[in-house]
Coordinates of C-alpha atoms in Angstrom, one line a residue:
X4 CA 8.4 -25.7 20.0
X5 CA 6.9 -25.8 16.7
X6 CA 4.1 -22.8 16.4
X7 CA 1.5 -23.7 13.8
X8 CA -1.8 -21.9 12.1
X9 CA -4.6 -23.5 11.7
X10 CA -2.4 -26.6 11.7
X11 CA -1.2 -25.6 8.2
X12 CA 1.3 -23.2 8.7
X13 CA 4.7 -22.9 10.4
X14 CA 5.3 -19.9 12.2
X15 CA 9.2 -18.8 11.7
X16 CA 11.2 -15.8 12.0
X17 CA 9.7 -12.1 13.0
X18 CA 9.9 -10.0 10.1
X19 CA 8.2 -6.8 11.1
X20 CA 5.3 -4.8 13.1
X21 CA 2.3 -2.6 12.5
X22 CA 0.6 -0.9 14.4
X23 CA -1.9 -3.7 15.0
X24 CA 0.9 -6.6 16.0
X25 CA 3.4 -8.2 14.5
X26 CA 4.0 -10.1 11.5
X27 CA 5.5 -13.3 11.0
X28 CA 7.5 -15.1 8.2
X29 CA 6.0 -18.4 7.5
X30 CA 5.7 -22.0 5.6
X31 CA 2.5 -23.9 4.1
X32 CA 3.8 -27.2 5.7
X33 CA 1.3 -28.6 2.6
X34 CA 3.3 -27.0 -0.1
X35 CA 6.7 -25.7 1.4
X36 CA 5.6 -22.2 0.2
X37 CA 6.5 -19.3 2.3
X38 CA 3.7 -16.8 3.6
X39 CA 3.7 -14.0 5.6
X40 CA 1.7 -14.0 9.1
X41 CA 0.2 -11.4 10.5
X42 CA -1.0 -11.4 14.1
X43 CA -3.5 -9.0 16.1
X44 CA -4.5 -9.4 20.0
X45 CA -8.3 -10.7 19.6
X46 CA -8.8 -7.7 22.4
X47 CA -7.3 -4.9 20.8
X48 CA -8.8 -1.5 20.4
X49 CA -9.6 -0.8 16.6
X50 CA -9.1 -4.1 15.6
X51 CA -7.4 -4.7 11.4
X52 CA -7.5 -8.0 10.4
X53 CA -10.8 -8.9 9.8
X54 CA -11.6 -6.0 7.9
X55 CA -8.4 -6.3 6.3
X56 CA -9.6 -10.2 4.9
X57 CA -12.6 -9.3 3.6
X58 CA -11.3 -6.4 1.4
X59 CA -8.6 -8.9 -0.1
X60 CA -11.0 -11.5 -0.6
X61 CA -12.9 -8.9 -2.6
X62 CA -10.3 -8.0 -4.1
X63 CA -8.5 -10.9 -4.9
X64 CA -7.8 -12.5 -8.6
X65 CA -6.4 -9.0 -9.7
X66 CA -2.7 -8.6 -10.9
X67 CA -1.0 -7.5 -7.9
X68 CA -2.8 -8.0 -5.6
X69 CA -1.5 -10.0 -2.7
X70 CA -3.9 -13.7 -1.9
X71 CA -5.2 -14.2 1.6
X72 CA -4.9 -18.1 2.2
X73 CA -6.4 -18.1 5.8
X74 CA -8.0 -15.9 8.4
X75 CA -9.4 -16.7 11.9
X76 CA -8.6 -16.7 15.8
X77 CA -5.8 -18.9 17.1
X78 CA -5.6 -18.3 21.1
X79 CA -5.8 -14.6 22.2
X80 CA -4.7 -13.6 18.4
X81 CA -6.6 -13.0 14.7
X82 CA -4.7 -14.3 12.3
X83 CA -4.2 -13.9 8.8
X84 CA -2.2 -14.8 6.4
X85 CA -1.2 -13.9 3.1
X86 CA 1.3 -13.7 0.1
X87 CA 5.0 -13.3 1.3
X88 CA 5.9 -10.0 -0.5
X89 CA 9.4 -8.1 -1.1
X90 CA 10.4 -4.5 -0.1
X91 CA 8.4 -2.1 -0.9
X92 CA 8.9 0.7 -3.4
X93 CA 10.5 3.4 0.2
X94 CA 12.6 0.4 0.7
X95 CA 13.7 0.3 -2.8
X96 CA 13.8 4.2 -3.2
X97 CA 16.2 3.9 -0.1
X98 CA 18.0 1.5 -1.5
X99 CA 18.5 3.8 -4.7
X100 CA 19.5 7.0 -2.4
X101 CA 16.2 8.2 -2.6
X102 CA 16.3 9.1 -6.1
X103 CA 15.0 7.0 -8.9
X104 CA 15.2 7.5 -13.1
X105 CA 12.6 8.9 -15.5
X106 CA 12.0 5.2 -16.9
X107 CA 11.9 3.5 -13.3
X108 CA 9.3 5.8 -12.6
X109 CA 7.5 5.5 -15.8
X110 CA 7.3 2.0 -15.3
X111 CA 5.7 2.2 -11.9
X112 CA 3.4 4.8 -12.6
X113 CA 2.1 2.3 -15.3
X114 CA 1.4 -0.2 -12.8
X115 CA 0.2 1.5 -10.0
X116 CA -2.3 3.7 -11.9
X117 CA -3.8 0.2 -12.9
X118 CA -3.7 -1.2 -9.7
X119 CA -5.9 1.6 -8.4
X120 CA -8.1 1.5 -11.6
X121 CA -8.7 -2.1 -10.5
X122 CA -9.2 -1.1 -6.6
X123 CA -11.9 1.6 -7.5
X124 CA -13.4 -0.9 -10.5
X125 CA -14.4 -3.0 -7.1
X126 CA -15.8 0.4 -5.5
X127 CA -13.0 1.2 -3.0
X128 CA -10.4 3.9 -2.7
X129 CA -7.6 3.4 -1.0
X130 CA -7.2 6.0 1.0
X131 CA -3.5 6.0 1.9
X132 CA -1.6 5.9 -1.3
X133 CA 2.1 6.3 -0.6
X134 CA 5.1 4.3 -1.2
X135 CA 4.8 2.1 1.8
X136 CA 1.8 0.6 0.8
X137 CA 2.9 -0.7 -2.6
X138 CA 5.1 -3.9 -2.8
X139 CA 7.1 -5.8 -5.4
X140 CA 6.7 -9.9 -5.3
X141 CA 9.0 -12.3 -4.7
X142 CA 10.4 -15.2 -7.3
X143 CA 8.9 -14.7 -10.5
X144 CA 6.7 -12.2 -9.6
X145 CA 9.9 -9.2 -8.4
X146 CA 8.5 -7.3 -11.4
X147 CA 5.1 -7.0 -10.5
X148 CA 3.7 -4.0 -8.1
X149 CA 1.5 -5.0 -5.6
X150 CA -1.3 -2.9 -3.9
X151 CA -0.9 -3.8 0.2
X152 CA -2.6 -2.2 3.1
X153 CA -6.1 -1.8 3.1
X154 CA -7.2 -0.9 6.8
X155 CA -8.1 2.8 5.7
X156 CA -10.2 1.8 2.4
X157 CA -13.5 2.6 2.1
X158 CA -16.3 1.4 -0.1
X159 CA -17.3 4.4 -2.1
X160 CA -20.3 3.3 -4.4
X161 CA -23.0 1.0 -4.1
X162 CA -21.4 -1.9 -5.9
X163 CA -24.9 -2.9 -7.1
X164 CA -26.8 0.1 -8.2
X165 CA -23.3 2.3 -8.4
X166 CA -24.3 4.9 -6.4
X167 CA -22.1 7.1 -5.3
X168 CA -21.3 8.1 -1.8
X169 CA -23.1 11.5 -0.9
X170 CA -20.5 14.8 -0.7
X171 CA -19.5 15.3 2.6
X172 CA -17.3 18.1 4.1
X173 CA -15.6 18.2 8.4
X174 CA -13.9 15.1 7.7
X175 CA -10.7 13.9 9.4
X176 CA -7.4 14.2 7.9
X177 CA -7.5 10.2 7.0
X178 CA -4.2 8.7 5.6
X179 CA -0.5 9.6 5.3
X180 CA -0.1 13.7 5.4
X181 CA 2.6 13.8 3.2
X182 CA 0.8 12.5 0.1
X183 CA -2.7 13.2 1.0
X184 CA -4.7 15.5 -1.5
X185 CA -5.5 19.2 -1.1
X186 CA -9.4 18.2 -1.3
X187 CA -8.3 15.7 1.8
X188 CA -6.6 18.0 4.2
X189 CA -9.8 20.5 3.8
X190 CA -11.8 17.9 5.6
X191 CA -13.7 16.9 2.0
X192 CA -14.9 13.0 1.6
X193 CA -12.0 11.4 -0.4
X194 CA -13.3 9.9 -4.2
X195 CA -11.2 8.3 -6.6
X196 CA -9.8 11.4 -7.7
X197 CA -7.8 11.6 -4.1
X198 CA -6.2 8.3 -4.5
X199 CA -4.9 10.0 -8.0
X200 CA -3.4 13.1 -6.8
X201 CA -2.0 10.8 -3.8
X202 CA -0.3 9.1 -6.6
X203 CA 1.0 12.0 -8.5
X204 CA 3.0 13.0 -5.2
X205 CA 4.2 9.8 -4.7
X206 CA 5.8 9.9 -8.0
X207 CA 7.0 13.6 -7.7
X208 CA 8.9 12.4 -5.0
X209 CA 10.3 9.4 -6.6
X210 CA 11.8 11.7 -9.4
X211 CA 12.5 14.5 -7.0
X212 CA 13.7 12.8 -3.9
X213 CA 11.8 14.8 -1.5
X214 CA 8.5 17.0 -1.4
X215 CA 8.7 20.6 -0.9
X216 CA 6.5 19.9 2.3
X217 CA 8.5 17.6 4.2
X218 CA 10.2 18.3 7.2
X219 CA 8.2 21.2 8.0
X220 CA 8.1 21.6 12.1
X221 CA 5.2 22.6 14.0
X222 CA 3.9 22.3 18.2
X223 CA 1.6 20.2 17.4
X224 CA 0.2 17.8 14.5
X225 CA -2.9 19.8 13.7
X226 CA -0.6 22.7 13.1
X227 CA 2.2 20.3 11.3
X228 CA -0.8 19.4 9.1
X229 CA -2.0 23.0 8.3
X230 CA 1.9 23.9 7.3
X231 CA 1.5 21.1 5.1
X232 CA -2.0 21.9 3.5
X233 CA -0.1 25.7 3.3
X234 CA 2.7 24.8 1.5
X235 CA 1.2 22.4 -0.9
X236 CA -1.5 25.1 -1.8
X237 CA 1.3 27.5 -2.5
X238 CA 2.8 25.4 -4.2
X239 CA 1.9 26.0 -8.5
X240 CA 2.1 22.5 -9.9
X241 CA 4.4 24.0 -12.6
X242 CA 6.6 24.7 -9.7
X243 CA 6.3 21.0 -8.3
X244 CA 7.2 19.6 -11.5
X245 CA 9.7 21.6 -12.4
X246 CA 12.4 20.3 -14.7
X247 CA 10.3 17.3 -14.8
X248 CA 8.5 16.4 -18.7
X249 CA 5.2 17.9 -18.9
X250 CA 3.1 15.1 -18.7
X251 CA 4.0 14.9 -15.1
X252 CA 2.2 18.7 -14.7
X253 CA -0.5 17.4 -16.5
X254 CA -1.1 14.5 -14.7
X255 CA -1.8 17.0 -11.7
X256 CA -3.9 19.3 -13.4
X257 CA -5.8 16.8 -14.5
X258 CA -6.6 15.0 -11.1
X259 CA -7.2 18.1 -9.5
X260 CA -9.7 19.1 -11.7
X261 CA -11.6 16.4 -11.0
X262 CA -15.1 16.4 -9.2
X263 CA -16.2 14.7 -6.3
X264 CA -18.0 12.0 -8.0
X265 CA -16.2 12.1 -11.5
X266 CA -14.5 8.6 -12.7
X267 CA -11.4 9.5 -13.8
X268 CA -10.0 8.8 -17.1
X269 CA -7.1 5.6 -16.4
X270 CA -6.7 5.1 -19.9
X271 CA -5.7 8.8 -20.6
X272 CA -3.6 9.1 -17.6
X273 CA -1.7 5.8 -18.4
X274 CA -1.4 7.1 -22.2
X275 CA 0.3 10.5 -20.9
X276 CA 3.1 8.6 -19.5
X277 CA 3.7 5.4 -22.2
X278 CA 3.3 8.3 -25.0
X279 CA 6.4 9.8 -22.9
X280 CA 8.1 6.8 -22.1
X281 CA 8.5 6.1 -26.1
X282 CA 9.5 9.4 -26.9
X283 CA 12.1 8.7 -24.7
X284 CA 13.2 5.6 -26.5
X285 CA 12.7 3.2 -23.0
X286 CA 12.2 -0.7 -23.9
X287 CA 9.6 -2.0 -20.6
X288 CA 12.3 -4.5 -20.1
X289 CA 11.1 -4.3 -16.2
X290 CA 15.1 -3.2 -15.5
X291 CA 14.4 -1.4 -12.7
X292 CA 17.1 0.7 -11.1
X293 CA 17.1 -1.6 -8.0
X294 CA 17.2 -4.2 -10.7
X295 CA 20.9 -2.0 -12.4
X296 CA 22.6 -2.2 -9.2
X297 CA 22.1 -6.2 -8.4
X298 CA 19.1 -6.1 -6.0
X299 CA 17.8 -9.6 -5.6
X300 CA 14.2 -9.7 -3.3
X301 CA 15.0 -13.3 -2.9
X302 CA 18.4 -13.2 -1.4
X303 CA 17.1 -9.8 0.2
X304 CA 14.5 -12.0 2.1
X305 CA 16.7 -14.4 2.8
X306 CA 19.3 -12.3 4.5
X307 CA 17.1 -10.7 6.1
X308 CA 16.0 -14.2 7.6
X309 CA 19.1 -15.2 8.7
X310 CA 20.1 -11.9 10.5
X311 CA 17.7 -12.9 13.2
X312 CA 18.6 -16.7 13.6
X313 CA 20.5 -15.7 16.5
X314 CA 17.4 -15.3 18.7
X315 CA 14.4 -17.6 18.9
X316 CA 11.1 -15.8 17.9
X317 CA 9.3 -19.4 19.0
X318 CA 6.6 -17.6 21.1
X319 CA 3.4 -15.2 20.1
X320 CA 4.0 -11.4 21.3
X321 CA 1.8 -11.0 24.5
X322 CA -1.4 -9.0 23.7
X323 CA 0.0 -5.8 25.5
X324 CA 2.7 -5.6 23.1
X325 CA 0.5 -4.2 20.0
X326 CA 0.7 -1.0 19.2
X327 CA -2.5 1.2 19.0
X328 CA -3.4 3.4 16.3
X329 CA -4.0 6.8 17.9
X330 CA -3.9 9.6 15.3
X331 CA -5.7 9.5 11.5
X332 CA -2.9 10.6 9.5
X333 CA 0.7 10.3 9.8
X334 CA 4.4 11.4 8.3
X335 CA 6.6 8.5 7.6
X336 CA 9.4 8.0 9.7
X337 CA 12.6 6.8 9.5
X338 CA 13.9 3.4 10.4
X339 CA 11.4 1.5 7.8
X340 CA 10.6 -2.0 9.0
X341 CA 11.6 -3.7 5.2
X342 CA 8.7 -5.5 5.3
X343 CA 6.6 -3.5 3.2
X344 CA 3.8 -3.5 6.7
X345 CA 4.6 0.0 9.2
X346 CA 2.5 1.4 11.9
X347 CA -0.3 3.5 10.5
X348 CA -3.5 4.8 12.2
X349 CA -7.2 3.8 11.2
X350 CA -10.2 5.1 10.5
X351 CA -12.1 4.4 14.0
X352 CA -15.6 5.1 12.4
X353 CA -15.1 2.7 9.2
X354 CA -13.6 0.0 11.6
X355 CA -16.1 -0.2 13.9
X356 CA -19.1 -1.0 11.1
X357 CA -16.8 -3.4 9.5
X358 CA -15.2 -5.3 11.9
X359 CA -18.2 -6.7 14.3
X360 CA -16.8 -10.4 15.4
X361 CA -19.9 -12.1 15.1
X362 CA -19.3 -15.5 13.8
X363 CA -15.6 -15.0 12.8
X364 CA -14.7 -17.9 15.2
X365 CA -14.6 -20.6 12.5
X366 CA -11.7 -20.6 10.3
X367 CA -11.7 -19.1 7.0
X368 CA -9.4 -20.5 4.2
X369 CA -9.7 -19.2 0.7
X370 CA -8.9 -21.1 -2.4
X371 CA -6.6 -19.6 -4.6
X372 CA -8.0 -17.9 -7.8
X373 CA -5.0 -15.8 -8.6
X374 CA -4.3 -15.7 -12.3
X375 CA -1.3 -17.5 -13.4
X376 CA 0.5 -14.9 -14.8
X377 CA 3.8 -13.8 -13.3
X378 CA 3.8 -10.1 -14.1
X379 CA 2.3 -7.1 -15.6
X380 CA 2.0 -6.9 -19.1
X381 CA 4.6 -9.5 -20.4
X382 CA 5.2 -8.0 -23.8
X383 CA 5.6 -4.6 -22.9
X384 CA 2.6 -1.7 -23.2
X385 CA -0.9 -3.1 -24.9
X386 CA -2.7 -0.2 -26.8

């Protein structure tokens, strides 16, 4: 039986889960083009998708960030779907054995600094910056780093008048534990200058292989959380960043310094590190060190693809089989999906004001204003 959205697209293969469903590989029948499907019961508790939609539809013409052709309700399911991605950057770090090179790192800091420049420039913050949620494309666009996974963000300025979101304190722990901030595990409102910090962890552990937090063990979460908060507070930066160039202890100092309401300086941060990478003598040739050892996203895809031909995904999950998002932060575990999509819980309170159904049953297509471009920064750094 042929499964179709919206009479447009093929449904094919399984290719992953979230915590909200299940998500789908895919063909624009119209243009043989391959998508990826993502599927959420229409009755399930916090519901995604919607939310989800509208942020990339705000969102969307920026570099690297993935297009939303179609949302809506087919049977007892939302449905959306969107821009068949590769691995993402934990895949590829696995791939590596989870350690990757001063210039590989360089090179994604570049782009991921200015994918969140462009993600608060629309007044969100992310919320849950780890290496999960960003994404390299497929085709032409394997070089480019793509911001996924929006269910957490959260509009934090009036994107008329600018105004900032008041200071707030007794928040929940919201995003991945691992990477959050300081300023986030002491229950403060998160800013731009969270996503940041995030971001200089992220690329710690890239260079590092591991964070000096991991694995701690505890009864419960709460108190796996405190460890955390413990250890990254006793933690000097110096200490973190240790045999590391000094721009890397910089970047940390800096973000941390930040106030609450303070827009951070992109154009400085990205300078620390293209200074650095030209000391260094790097060419941004975009030779990756998945790239050095023959790592195709294409033929990645494609295997992938064919290792489940031998069963027939040609039905929808039943609505029971979604998994629930229970807690508000999370360590990553093992066993990554590849898709680049893995369960994470949500921010009850945001979902609720954002997701009411009213008037969602009509199908939503968006038409494609994604600039033409195939990657970031063709020729290299612009200064």
């Amino acid at each position: 039986m042929d499964l179709r959205v919206a009479n447009k697209f093929r449904i094919g293969k399984r290719i992953g889960y979230g915590s909200f469903g299940e998500i789908y590989s895919g063909v624009n029948m119209m243009t043989n083009e391959e998508v990826a499907i993502k599927l959420e019961g229409v009755d399930c508790k916090h519901p995604q998708l919607l939310y989800e939609s509208k942020l990339y539809k705000i969102l969307q013409g920026g570099v690297g960030v993935p297009y939303v052709h179609y949302y809506g309700i087919e049977g007892d399911f939302n449905v959306m779907v969107m821009d068949l991605l590769g691995p993402s950057l934990e895949d590829l770090f696995n791939i590596c054995h989870r350690k990757l090179s001063l210039k590989t790192v360089l090179m994604l800091a570049d782009q991921m600094i200015t994918r969140l420049e462009y993600v608060h420039a629309k007044n969100f913050v992310h919320r849950d910056i780890k290496p999960d949620n960003f994404l390299i494309g497929m085709g032409k666009r394997q070089t480019t780093v793509h911001v996924i996974d929006f269910g957490l963000a959260k509009r934090y300025r009036d994107p008329k008048t600018h105004q900032h979101i008041p200071y707030r304190e007794h928040k929940s722990l919201t995003g991945t534990a691992r990477y959050a901030s300081i300023n986030t595990h002491l229950g403060i409102e998160q800013s731009r200058r969270d996503d940041l910090e995030a971001l200089g962890y992220v690329l710690v552990y890239f260079l590092r292989g591991q964070l000096p937090w991991q694995a701690l063990r505890a009864a419960t979460k709460r108190q796996k959380y405190e460890k955390i908060l413990e250890k990254k507070m006793a933690t000097p930066i110096e200490s973190l960043c240790r045999g590391f160039p000094a721009e890397f202890t910089a970047y940390l100092h800096y973000t941390r310094a930040l106030r609450f309401d303070d827009k951070p300086d992109y154009a400085y941060i990205r300078k620390l590190f293209r200074e650095l990478f030209i000391r260094e003598g790097y060419s941004y040739d975009y030779q990756f060190d998945w790239v050095m050892i023959g790592f195709d996203a294409d033929r990645h895809h494609k295997n992938r693809i064919g290792a489940t031909s031998g069963r027939s995904d040609r039905r929808l999950p039943s609505r029971g089989r979604e998994r629930e998002r229970t807690s508000k932060a999370e360590e990553p575990k093992p066993g990554h999906t590849g898709t680049g999509i893995t369960p994470r819980p949500t921010d009850v309170d945001d979902m609720k004001r954002e997701t009411s159904r009213s008037g969602i049953r009509a199908h939503r297509e968006h038409r494609d204003h994604r600039p033409r471009r195939t990657g970031f920064g063709d020729k290299g750094f612009q200064f």
